[in-house]
CSV table of C-alpha atoms and ligand atoms in Angstrom, one decimal:
chain,number,residue,atom,x,y,z
A,158,MET,CA,10.8,48.0,44.3
A,159,SER,CA,7.2,47.2,45.1
A,160,ASP,CA,5.6,46.8,48.5
A,161,LEU,CA,5.0,43.1,48.0
A,162,ARG,CA,6.6,41.1,50.7
A,163,VAL,CA,6.5,37.3,50.8
A,164,ARG,CA,8.3,34.6,52.6
A,165,PHE,CA,9.3,31.0,52.8
A,166,ALA,CA,9.1,29.7,56.3
A,167,PRO,CA,10.3,26.1,56.6
A,168,SER,CA,10.5,24.1,59.8
A,169,PRO,CA,14.0,22.7,60.0
A,170,THR,CA,12.9,19.2,61.0
A,171,GLY,CA,14.2,17.4,57.9
A,172,TYR,CA,15.5,18.0,54.3
A,173,LEU,CA,13.8,20.3,51.8
A,174,HIS,CA,11.1,18.2,50.1
A,175,ILE,CA,9.4,18.6,46.8
A,176,GLY,CA,6.4,20.3,48.3
A,177,GLY,CA,8.4,22.8,50.3
A,178,ALA,CA,10.6,23.6,47.4
A,179,ARG,CA,7.6,24.4,45.3
A,180,THR,CA,6.3,26.7,47.9
A,181,ALA,CA,9.7,28.4,48.2
A,182,LEU,CA,9.8,28.7,44.4
A,183,PHE,CA,6.3,30.2,44.0
A,184,ASN,CA,7.1,32.9,46.6
A,185,TYR,CA,10.5,33.6,45.0
A,186,LEU,CA,8.9,34.0,41.6
A,187,LEU,CA,6.3,36.3,42.8
A,188,ALA,CA,8.8,38.4,44.6
A,189,ARG,CA,11.1,38.7,41.6
A,190,LYS,CA,8.3,39.3,39.2
A,191,GLU,CA,6.8,42.1,41.3
A,192,GLN,CA,10.2,43.4,42.4
A,193,GLY,CA,9.1,42.8,45.9
A,194,THR,CA,11.0,41.4,48.9
A,195,TYR,CA,11.6,37.7,49.6
A,196,ILE,CA,12.2,36.7,53.2
A,197,LEU,CA,13.5,33.4,54.6
A,198,ARG,CA,12.4,32.6,58.1
A,199,ILE,CA,13.4,29.4,59.8
A,200,GLU,CA,10.5,28.2,62.1
A,201,ASP,CA,12.5,26.5,64.8
A,202,THR,CA,10.3,27.0,67.8
A,203,ASP,CA,10.0,23.3,68.3
A,204,VAL,CA,13.5,23.0,69.8
A,205,GLU,CA,13.3,19.2,70.2
A,206,ARG,CA,12.7,18.5,66.5
A,207,SER,CA,14.7,21.4,64.9
A,208,THR,CA,18.3,20.8,63.9
A,209,GLN,CA,21.1,22.8,62.5
A,210,GLU,CA,21.8,20.0,60.0
A,211,SER,CA,18.3,20.5,58.6
A,212,VAL,CA,18.7,24.2,58.4
A,213,ASP,CA,21.9,23.7,56.5
A,214,ALA,CA,20.2,21.2,54.2
A,215,ILE,CA,17.4,23.6,53.5
A,216,LEU,CA,19.8,26.5,52.8
A,217,GLN,CA,21.9,24.3,50.5
A,218,ALA,CA,18.8,23.2,48.5
A,219,MET,CA,17.6,26.7,48.1
A,220,ASP,CA,21.0,27.7,46.9
A,221,TRP,CA,21.1,24.8,44.4
A,222,LEU,CA,17.7,25.8,43.0
A,223,GLY,CA,18.9,29.4,42.7
A,224,LEU,CA,16.3,30.8,45.2
A,225,SER,CA,18.1,33.8,46.7
A,226,TYR,CA,16.4,35.8,49.4
A,227,ASP,CA,16.5,39.5,50.3
A,228,GLU,CA,16.1,39.3,54.0
A,229,GLY,CA,17.0,36.6,56.5
A,230,PRO,CA,17.4,33.9,57.3
A,231,PHE,CA,15.5,34.9,60.5
A,232,TYR,CA,15.3,32.3,63.2
A,233,GLN,CA,12.3,32.2,65.4
A,234,SER,CA,14.4,30.7,68.2
A,235,GLU,CA,16.1,34.1,68.4
A,236,ARG,CA,12.8,36.0,68.7
A,237,PHE,CA,11.4,34.5,71.9
A,238,ASP,CA,11.5,37.8,73.7
A,239,LEU,CA,9.1,39.3,71.2
A,240,TYR,CA,6.7,36.4,71.4
A,241,LYS,CA,6.8,36.5,75.3
A,242,GLU,CA,6.0,40.2,75.1
A,243,LYS,CA,2.9,39.4,72.9
A,244,VAL,CA,1.8,36.6,75.2
A,245,GLN,CA,2.0,39.0,78.1
A,246,GLN,CA,0.0,41.5,76.1
A,247,LEU,CA,-2.8,38.9,75.5
A,248,LEU,CA,-2.8,37.8,79.2
A,249,HIS,CA,-3.0,41.4,80.3
A,250,GLU,CA,-5.9,42.1,78.0
A,251,GLY,CA,-7.7,39.0,79.1
A,252,LYS,CA,-7.4,37.4,75.6
A,253,ALA,CA,-5.3,34.5,76.9
A,254,TYR,CA,-5.1,32.6,80.1
A,255,LYS,CA,-3.1,30.1,82.1
A,256,CYS,CA,-4.3,26.5,81.9
A,257,TYR,CA,-3.3,24.1,84.6
A,258,CYS,CA,-4.9,21.0,83.3
A,259,THR,CA,-2.5,18.1,83.4
A,260,ALA,CA,-1.7,16.0,80.4
A,261,GLU,CA,-3.4,13.0,81.9
A,262,ALA,CA,-6.6,14.9,82.6
A,263,LEU,CA,-6.6,16.2,79.0
A,264,THR,CA,-6.0,12.7,77.5
A,265,GLN,CA,-8.8,11.3,79.6
A,266,LYS,CA,-11.2,14.0,78.4
A,267,ARG,CA,-10.1,13.6,74.9
A,268,GLU,CA,-10.7,9.9,75.0
A,269,ALA,CA,-14.1,10.3,76.7
A,270,ALA,CA,-15.1,12.8,73.9
A,271,MET,CA,-14.1,10.4,71.2
A,272,ALA,CA,-15.9,7.5,72.9
A,273,ARG,CA,-19.1,9.7,72.8
A,274,GLY,CA,-18.4,10.4,69.1
A,275,ASP,CA,-17.7,14.1,69.8
A,276,LYS,CA,-14.8,16.0,68.2
A,277,PRO,CA,-12.1,16.4,71.0
A,278,GLN,CA,-11.8,20.0,72.0
A,279,TYR,CA,-10.4,21.7,75.1
A,280,ASP,CA,-13.3,22.0,77.5
A,281,GLU,CA,-12.3,25.5,78.8
A,282,THR,CA,-11.9,24.3,82.4
A,283,CYS,CA,-9.3,27.0,83.1
A,284,ARG,CA,-10.8,29.8,80.9
A,285,GLU,CA,-12.3,31.8,83.7
A,286,LEU,CA,-10.0,30.6,86.5
A,287,ALA,CA,-8.1,33.1,88.5
A,288,PRO,CA,-4.3,32.5,88.1
A,289,ARG,CA,-2.8,30.5,90.9
A,290,ALA,CA,-0.2,31.9,93.2
A,291,ASP,CA,1.7,28.6,93.5
A,292,ASP,CA,4.1,27.4,90.9
A,293,SER,CA,2.0,24.6,89.4
A,294,PRO,CA,3.0,24.0,85.7
A,295,TYR,CA,0.8,25.7,83.1
A,296,VAL,CA,0.4,26.3,79.4
A,297,ILE,CA,-1.0,29.5,78.1
A,298,ARG,CA,-4.1,29.3,75.9
A,299,PHE,CA,-5.6,31.8,73.5
A,300,LYS,CA,-9.2,32.7,74.4
A,301,SER,CA,-10.7,32.1,71.0
A,302,GLN,CA,-13.9,33.5,69.8
A,303,ARG,CA,-16.5,30.7,69.9
A,304,ASP,CA,-19.5,32.2,68.2
A,305,GLY,CA,-19.9,33.3,64.6
A,306,ALA,CA,-17.6,32.3,61.9
A,307,THR,CA,-14.2,33.2,60.5
A,308,SER,CA,-13.9,33.7,56.8
A,309,PHE,CA,-11.2,34.6,54.4
A,310,ASP,CA,-10.8,35.0,50.6
A,311,ASP,CA,-8.1,32.7,49.6
A,312,ARG,CA,-6.3,33.9,46.5
A,313,ILE,CA,-6.3,30.4,45.0
A,314,LYS,CA,-9.2,28.6,46.7
A,315,GLY,CA,-11.7,31.4,46.9
A,316,THR,CA,-13.7,32.1,50.1
A,317,ILE,CA,-13.2,29.7,52.9
A,318,THR,CA,-15.4,29.8,56.1
A,319,PHE,CA,-15.0,28.1,59.4
A,320,GLU,CA,-17.5,28.0,62.2
A,321,ASN,CA,-15.8,29.4,65.3
A,322,LYS,CA,-17.2,26.7,67.4
A,323,GLU,CA,-14.7,24.4,65.7
A,324,LEU,CA,-11.9,26.4,67.1
A,325,ASP,CA,-11.1,25.6,70.7
A,326,ASP,CA,-8.7,27.5,72.9
A,327,MET,CA,-5.3,26.6,71.5
A,328,ILE,CA,-2.1,26.6,73.3
A,329,ILE,CA,0.1,29.5,72.5
A,330,GLN,CA,2.9,28.8,75.0
A,331,ARG,CA,3.9,25.4,76.2
A,332,THR,CA,4.8,24.4,79.7
A,333,ASP,CA,8.5,24.9,79.0
A,334,GLY,CA,7.8,28.5,78.0
A,335,THR,CA,8.3,28.0,74.3
A,336,PRO,CA,5.6,29.5,72.0
A,337,THR,CA,3.7,27.5,69.4
A,338,TYR,CA,3.6,27.7,65.6
A,339,ASN,CA,0.1,29.1,65.1
A,340,PHE,CA,0.9,32.0,67.4
A,341,VAL,CA,4.4,33.0,66.4
A,342,VAL,CA,3.7,32.6,62.7
A,343,VAL,CA,1.2,35.5,63.0
A,344,ILE,CA,3.5,37.7,65.0
A,345,ASP,CA,6.3,37.2,62.5
A,346,ASP,CA,4.2,37.5,59.4
A,347,ALA,CA,2.7,40.7,60.8
A,348,GLU,CA,5.9,42.2,62.2
A,349,MET,CA,7.8,41.4,59.0
A,350,GLY,CA,5.2,43.2,57.0
A,351,LEU,CA,4.2,40.4,54.8
A,352,THR,CA,1.6,41.3,52.2
A,353,GLN,CA,1.0,37.7,51.0
A,354,VAL,CA,1.2,34.4,52.7
A,355,ILE,CA,1.7,31.7,50.1
A,356,ARG,CA,2.0,28.2,51.5
A,357,GLY,CA,0.8,24.6,51.2
A,358,ASP,CA,-2.9,23.9,51.7
A,359,ASP,CA,-2.1,21.7,54.7
A,360,HIS,CA,-2.2,25.1,56.5
A,361,VAL,CA,-5.8,26.0,55.5
A,362,ASN,CA,-7.2,24.7,58.7
A,363,ASN,CA,-4.7,26.8,60.7
A,364,THR,CA,-5.7,30.0,59.0
A,365,PRO,CA,-8.9,30.8,60.9
A,366,ARG,CA,-7.0,30.3,64.2
A,367,GLN,CA,-4.3,32.6,63.0
A,368,ILE,CA,-6.8,35.2,61.8
A,369,GLN,CA,-8.2,35.3,65.3
A,370,ILE,CA,-4.7,36.0,66.6
A,371,TYR,CA,-4.2,38.7,64.1
A,372,ASN,CA,-7.4,40.3,65.3
A,373,ALA,CA,-6.5,39.9,69.0
A,374,LEU,CA,-3.1,41.6,68.5
A,375,GLY,CA,-4.5,44.3,66.3
A,376,TYR,CA,-2.6,43.3,63.2
A,377,ALA,CA,-3.8,43.8,59.6
A,378,LEU,CA,-4.3,40.6,57.7
A,379,PRO,CA,-2.1,39.6,54.7
A,380,GLU,CA,-3.6,37.9,51.7
A,381,PHE,CA,-3.6,34.2,52.0
A,382,ALA,CA,-2.9,31.8,49.0
A,383,HIS,CA,-3.0,28.1,49.7
A,384,VAL,CA,-1.3,26.0,47.1
A,385,PRO,CA,-2.9,22.5,46.5
A,386,MET,CA,-0.9,19.6,47.6
A,387,ILE,CA,1.2,17.2,45.5
A,388,LEU,CA,0.1,13.6,45.0
A,389,GLY,CA,1.9,10.5,43.8
A,390,ALA,CA,0.7,8.7,40.7
A,391,ASP,CA,-1.7,6.6,42.9
A,392,LYS,CA,-3.4,9.9,43.9
A,393,LYS,CA,-2.2,9.5,47.5
A,394,ARG,CA,-0.2,12.3,49.2
A,395,LEU,CA,3.4,12.3,47.9
A,396,SER,CA,5.6,10.4,50.2
A,397,LYS,CA,8.8,8.3,50.1
A,398,ARG,CA,6.8,5.4,48.7
A,399,HIS,CA,6.7,7.3,45.4
A,400,GLY,CA,10.4,7.8,45.2
A,401,ALA,CA,12.8,10.4,46.5
A,402,THR,CA,11.1,13.4,48.0
A,403,SER,CA,14.2,15.3,49.0
A,404,VAL,CA,15.1,17.9,46.4
A,405,MET,CA,18.8,17.3,47.0
A,406,ASP,CA,18.5,13.6,46.3
A,407,TYR,CA,17.7,14.6,42.8
A,408,ARG,CA,21.0,16.4,42.5
A,409,VAL,CA,22.7,13.2,43.7
A,410,MET,CA,20.8,11.3,41.0
A,411,GLY,CA,22.2,13.7,38.3
A,412,PHE,CA,19.4,16.2,37.9
A,413,LEU,CA,20.1,19.8,36.9
A,414,PRO,CA,18.6,22.5,39.1
A,415,GLU,CA,16.9,24.2,36.1
A,416,ALA,CA,15.1,20.9,35.3
A,417,MET,CA,13.9,20.7,38.9
A,418,VAL,CA,12.7,24.4,38.9
A,419,ASN,CA,10.9,23.9,35.6
A,420,TYR,CA,9.4,20.7,36.9
A,421,LEU,CA,8.3,22.1,40.3
A,422,VAL,CA,6.6,25.2,38.8
A,423,ARG,CA,4.4,23.0,36.6
A,424,LEU,CA,3.2,21.1,39.7
A,425,GLY,CA,0.3,23.5,40.1
A,426,TRP,CA,1.0,26.4,37.8
A,427,SER,CA,0.5,26.5,34.0
A,428,CYS,CA,0.9,28.9,31.1
A,429,GLY,CA,-1.1,27.7,28.1
A,430,ASP,CA,0.4,24.4,27.0
A,431,GLU,CA,4.0,25.5,27.3
A,432,GLU,CA,6.3,23.1,29.2
A,433,ILE,CA,9.8,24.6,29.0
A,434,PHE,CA,10.5,27.6,31.2
A,435,SER,CA,13.8,29.1,32.2
A,436,MET,CA,14.0,31.0,35.5
A,437,ASP,CA,13.9,34.3,33.5
A,438,ASP,CA,10.7,33.1,31.6
A,439,LEU,CA,9.1,32.2,34.9
A,440,ILE,CA,9.9,35.5,36.5
A,441,GLU,CA,8.3,37.2,33.6
A,442,LYS,CA,5.2,34.9,33.4
A,443,PHE,CA,4.5,33.6,36.9
A,444,SER,CA,1.3,34.7,38.5
A,445,LEU,CA,-1.0,33.3,41.2
A,446,ASP,CA,-3.8,33.7,38.8
A,447,ASN,CA,-2.6,30.6,36.9
A,448,VAL,CA,-2.1,28.4,40.0
A,449,GLY,CA,-4.7,25.7,39.7
A,450,ARG,CA,-7.1,24.5,42.4
A,451,SER,CA,-6.5,20.8,42.0
A,452,ALA,CA,-3.6,18.8,43.4
A,453,GLY,CA,-0.5,18.3,41.3
A,454,VAL,CA,0.6,14.8,40.5
A,455,PHE,CA,4.3,14.0,40.8
A,456,ASN,CA,5.5,12.4,37.6
A,457,PRO,CA,9.2,11.3,37.7
A,458,GLU,CA,9.2,10.6,33.9
A,459,LYS,CA,8.4,14.2,33.1
A,460,LEU,CA,11.1,15.4,35.4
A,461,LEU,CA,13.5,13.0,33.6
A,462,TRP,CA,12.3,14.3,30.2
A,463,LEU,CA,13.0,17.9,31.3
A,464,ASN,CA,16.4,16.9,32.6
A,465,GLU,CA,17.3,15.3,29.3
A,466,HIS,CA,16.2,18.5,27.6
A,467,TYR,CA,18.4,20.7,29.8
A,468,ILE,CA,21.4,18.4,29.4
A,469,LYS,CA,21.0,18.4,25.7
A,470,THR,CA,20.8,22.2,25.5
A,471,GLY,CA,23.1,23.0,28.4
A,472,ASP,CA,26.4,25.0,28.2
A,473,PRO,CA,29.2,22.4,27.8
A,474,GLN,CA,31.5,24.5,29.8
A,475,ARG,CA,29.2,24.4,32.8
A,476,LEU,CA,28.2,20.8,32.4
A,477,GLY,CA,31.9,19.9,32.1
A,478,THR,CA,32.6,21.3,35.5
A,479,LEU,CA,29.6,19.4,36.9
A,480,LEU,CA,30.6,16.2,35.1
A,481,LYS,CA,33.9,16.4,36.9
A,482,GLU,CA,32.1,16.4,40.2
A,483,TYR,CA,30.0,13.4,39.4
A,484,LEU,CA,33.1,11.5,38.0
A,485,GLU,CA,35.1,12.2,41.1
A,486,LYS,CA,32.2,11.1,43.3
A,487,ASP,CA,32.4,7.8,41.4
A,488,GLY,CA,36.1,7.6,42.3
A,489,ILE,CA,37.2,8.4,38.8
A,490,GLN,CA,40.4,10.4,38.5
A,491,VAL,CA,39.8,13.2,36.0
A,492,SER,CA,43.1,13.5,34.3
A,493,ALA,CA,44.1,16.9,32.9
A,494,ASP,CA,44.8,15.6,29.3
A,495,ILE,CA,41.1,14.9,28.8
A,496,ASP,CA,39.0,18.0,28.3
A,497,CYS,CA,35.7,17.5,30.2
A,498,VAL,CA,34.0,20.1,27.9
A,499,GLU,CA,34.7,17.9,24.9
A,500,VAL,CA,33.6,14.8,26.8
A,501,VAL,CA,30.3,16.6,27.5
A,502,LYS,CA,29.8,17.5,23.9
A,503,SER,CA,30.2,13.9,22.9
A,504,LEU,CA,27.6,12.7,25.4
A,505,GLN,CA,25.1,15.5,25.7
A,506,ASP,CA,22.7,13.8,23.3
A,507,ARG,CA,23.0,10.5,25.0
A,508,SER,CA,22.4,11.2,28.6
A,509,LYS,CA,19.3,11.8,30.6
A,510,THR,CA,21.1,12.5,33.8
A,511,MET,CA,24.6,13.6,34.9
A,512,VAL,CA,25.0,10.3,36.6
A,513,GLU,CA,24.3,8.5,33.3
A,514,MET,CA,26.7,10.9,31.6
A,515,ALA,CA,29.4,10.1,34.2
A,516,GLU,CA,28.9,6.4,33.7
A,517,LYS,CA,29.2,6.8,30.0
A,518,ALA,CA,32.2,9.0,30.3
A,519,ALA,CA,34.2,6.7,32.6
A,520,PHE,CA,36.0,5.0,29.7
A,521,TYR,CA,37.7,8.2,28.6
A,522,PHE,CA,39.7,8.4,31.8
A,523,SER,CA,41.4,5.1,32.1
A,524,ASP,CA,43.4,3.2,29.6
A,525,THR,CA,42.8,0.0,31.5
A,526,LEU,CA,39.4,-0.7,29.9
A,527,VAL,CA,36.7,-3.1,31.3
A,528,PHE,CA,35.6,-4.8,28.1
A,529,ASP,CA,32.1,-5.8,27.4
A,530,GLU,CA,32.4,-9.6,27.1
A,531,LYS,CA,30.4,-10.0,23.9
A,532,ALA,CA,32.0,-7.1,22.2
A,533,GLN,CA,35.4,-8.3,23.1
A,534,ALA,CA,34.8,-11.8,21.8
A,535,LYS,CA,33.4,-10.4,18.6
A,536,PHE,CA,35.7,-7.6,17.8
A,537,ILE,CA,39.0,-8.0,19.6
A,538,THR,CA,40.2,-11.0,17.4
A,539,VAL,CA,43.0,-12.1,15.3
A,540,GLU,CA,41.1,-11.1,12.2
A,541,GLN,CA,41.3,-7.5,13.4
A,542,LYS,CA,44.9,-7.5,14.0
A,543,GLU,CA,46.0,-6.1,10.7
A,544,ALA,CA,43.5,-3.3,10.8
A,545,PHE,CA,44.5,-2.3,14.4
A,546,GLN,CA,48.1,-2.4,13.4
A,547,SER,CA,47.5,-0.3,10.4
A,548,LEU,CA,45.5,2.2,12.3
A,549,ARG,CA,48.1,2.4,15.0
A,550,ASN,CA,50.7,3.3,12.3
A,551,GLN,CA,48.5,5.8,10.6
A,552,LEU,CA,47.5,7.6,13.8
A,553,SER,CA,51.1,7.9,15.0
A,554,GLN,CA,51.8,10.4,12.2
A,555,GLY,CA,50.2,13.5,10.8
A,556,PRO,CA,48.1,16.0,12.5
A,557,PHE,CA,45.7,14.7,15.2
A,558,THR,CA,42.6,16.7,14.0
A,559,LEU,CA,39.3,15.6,12.7
A,560,GLU,CA,40.7,15.8,9.2
A,561,GLY,CA,43.8,14.0,10.3
A,562,VAL,CA,42.1,11.0,11.8
A,563,GLU,CA,39.7,10.8,8.8
A,564,VAL,CA,42.7,10.6,6.5
A,565,ALA,CA,44.3,8.0,8.7
A,566,PHE,CA,41.2,5.9,8.6
A,567,LYS,CA,40.9,6.1,4.9
A,568,ALA,CA,44.5,5.0,4.6
A,569,VAL,CA,43.6,2.0,6.7
A,570,LEU,CA,40.7,1.0,4.6
A,571,GLU,CA,42.9,1.3,1.4
A,572,GLU,CA,45.7,-0.7,3.0
A,573,THR,CA,43.5,-3.5,4.3
A,574,GLY,CA,40.8,-3.5,1.7
A,575,LEU,CA,38.1,-3.5,4.4
A,576,LYS,CA,34.9,-1.5,4.5
A,577,PHE,CA,34.5,1.3,7.1
A,578,GLY,CA,32.0,-0.8,9.2
A,579,LYS,CA,34.6,-3.6,9.5
A,580,VAL,CA,37.1,-1.2,11.1
A,581,GLY,CA,34.9,1.4,12.8
A,582,GLN,CA,33.1,-0.8,15.3
A,583,PRO,CA,36.2,-2.9,16.3
A,584,THR,CA,38.1,0.4,16.9
A,585,ARG,CA,35.2,1.7,19.0
A,586,VAL,CA,35.5,-1.4,21.2
A,587,ALA,CA,39.3,-1.1,21.3
A,588,LEU,CA,39.1,2.5,22.4
A,589,SER,CA,36.1,2.4,24.7
A,590,GLY,CA,35.6,-1.2,25.8
A,591,GLY,CA,32.1,-1.5,24.2
A,592,THR,CA,29.9,-0.7,21.3
A,593,SER,CA,27.8,2.1,22.7
A,594,ALA,CA,30.4,4.9,22.8
A,595,PRO,CA,29.9,8.1,20.8
A,596,GLY,CA,31.1,8.3,17.2
A,597,ILE,CA,34.5,6.9,16.7
A,598,PHE,CA,36.1,10.1,15.4
A,599,GLU,CA,34.7,12.1,18.4
A,600,VAL,CA,36.0,9.5,20.8
A,601,MET,CA,39.5,9.6,19.2
A,602,LEU,CA,39.7,13.4,19.3
A,603,VAL,CA,38.6,13.5,23.0
A,604,LEU,CA,41.2,10.8,23.9
A,605,GLY,CA,44.0,12.4,21.9
A,606,ARG,CA,46.8,10.6,20.1
A,607,ASP,CA,48.7,9.1,23.0
A,608,ARG,CA,45.7,7.4,24.6
A,609,CYS,CA,44.5,6.1,21.3
A,610,LEU,CA,47.9,4.5,20.6
A,611,THR,CA,48.1,3.1,24.1
A,612,ARG,CA,44.7,1.5,23.7
A,613,LEU,CA,45.5,0.1,20.3
A,614,ASP,CA,48.7,-1.4,21.7
A,615,ASN,CA,46.7,-2.9,24.5
A,616,VAL,CA,44.3,-4.7,22.2
A,617,LEU,CA,47.2,-5.8,20.0
A,618,ALA,CA,48.8,-7.3,23.1
A,619,MET,CA,45.5,-9.0,24.1
A,620,ILE,CA,45.2,-10.5,20.6
A,621,GLY,CA,48.9,-11.6,20.8
B,1303,LIG,N1,6.8,26.2,59.1
B,1303,LIG,C1,5.6,25.7,58.4
B,1303,LIG,C2,5.9,24.5,57.7
B,1303,LIG,O1,7.1,24.2,57.4
B,1303,LIG,C3,5.1,26.7,57.4
B,1303,LIG,C4,4.4,27.8,58.0
B,1303,LIG,C5,3.7,28.7,57.1
B,1303,LIG,O2,4.0,28.7,55.9
B,1303,LIG,O3,2.8,29.4,57.6
B,1303,LIG,O4,5.0,23.7,57.4
């Protein structure tokens, strides 16, 4: 174990999106690589927007990606006493104050500032006011340091400096008594002993405010690492316009978690020109040193390419179990006489997603085939009757093994005087409903003798 402590701190106001998942992954990889500790903290101080459903969705997505954590999940909503205590401490030390300005007054001032072309900032009306004895509603603001500058060495972006005059007195406790993000994130990161804070660079602007809070509460600073954002192909911030942004939507679309992990890590991190990384490779090779400074561009085609790779090379046993789930979701009854592992083996080289594999596998499971019209017109004809009949007879005897069906086929060719091509393709249509199924012997072996005979009987009946 090392002293390294990192965390993933999602706000449960929606599903786990691509950017969040990448942050979760980077933290995970660093923790595993350095044998540190990975903490999950649910940032649900915004009680109006946080939902249990979203917490569940985030946990489910992390589980799917294989991102296990060592501590947590901690919920900020269960830590309000601690935050209150810290608010009191700051009030007591004169580092925070009650602000009685009404929302209307603040809006008015903000609009006036904007009309003047000034940056809207809180004007410190209540900064030196004595607390009122009555019960007028108030928020609590942090008395920020207004002169000088706040600077930090970002592990990815280098030194970043903010003029303190840009930082107005932010609200740390709302009128309803709930604390705000920029305040509690500091308390938790410090109290949980985090050594590194790795997060999206949309938080860069929050960092100087947070640093001032660290200083006010006497906490040591962690190292900050802000990961560049993810853009769509049009170089605009990734959003739903660019396709699915929820990680779990990709599972629904038939992606494997290892493809997703491999894809996510390359959105910002690189290792020479290597593209394929297992989780174990990543744990060995990941480092913040190789996280780039420029934004990653989301490329669905590359994700698909990786998925195809992982399907092709995946363990058929595992994919068989997965395939069953996708088939059942499609309403296909997975009968026990068909071995899903063999189905996978016959389709692994022909499927980019598990959804595609399930579509291609459907014909195995029902003897009532939906025929491709063209194929049916071309191959299920009177001219084929003799060959189908002969094949039916040959297949009903002898061992039903690869050798056995090959021998049966040869016998058909001898009996009918036809070439393989004249029998193979029609048989494929008879057994699968179309011309794009896997190799005919493979299909036969997956189907087994009984289903092959039933399907041949069906086409013979169709021909009449
Ligand atoms: N809860 C914040 C978010 O989901 C992240 C906070 C942080 O990483 O500091 O954007």
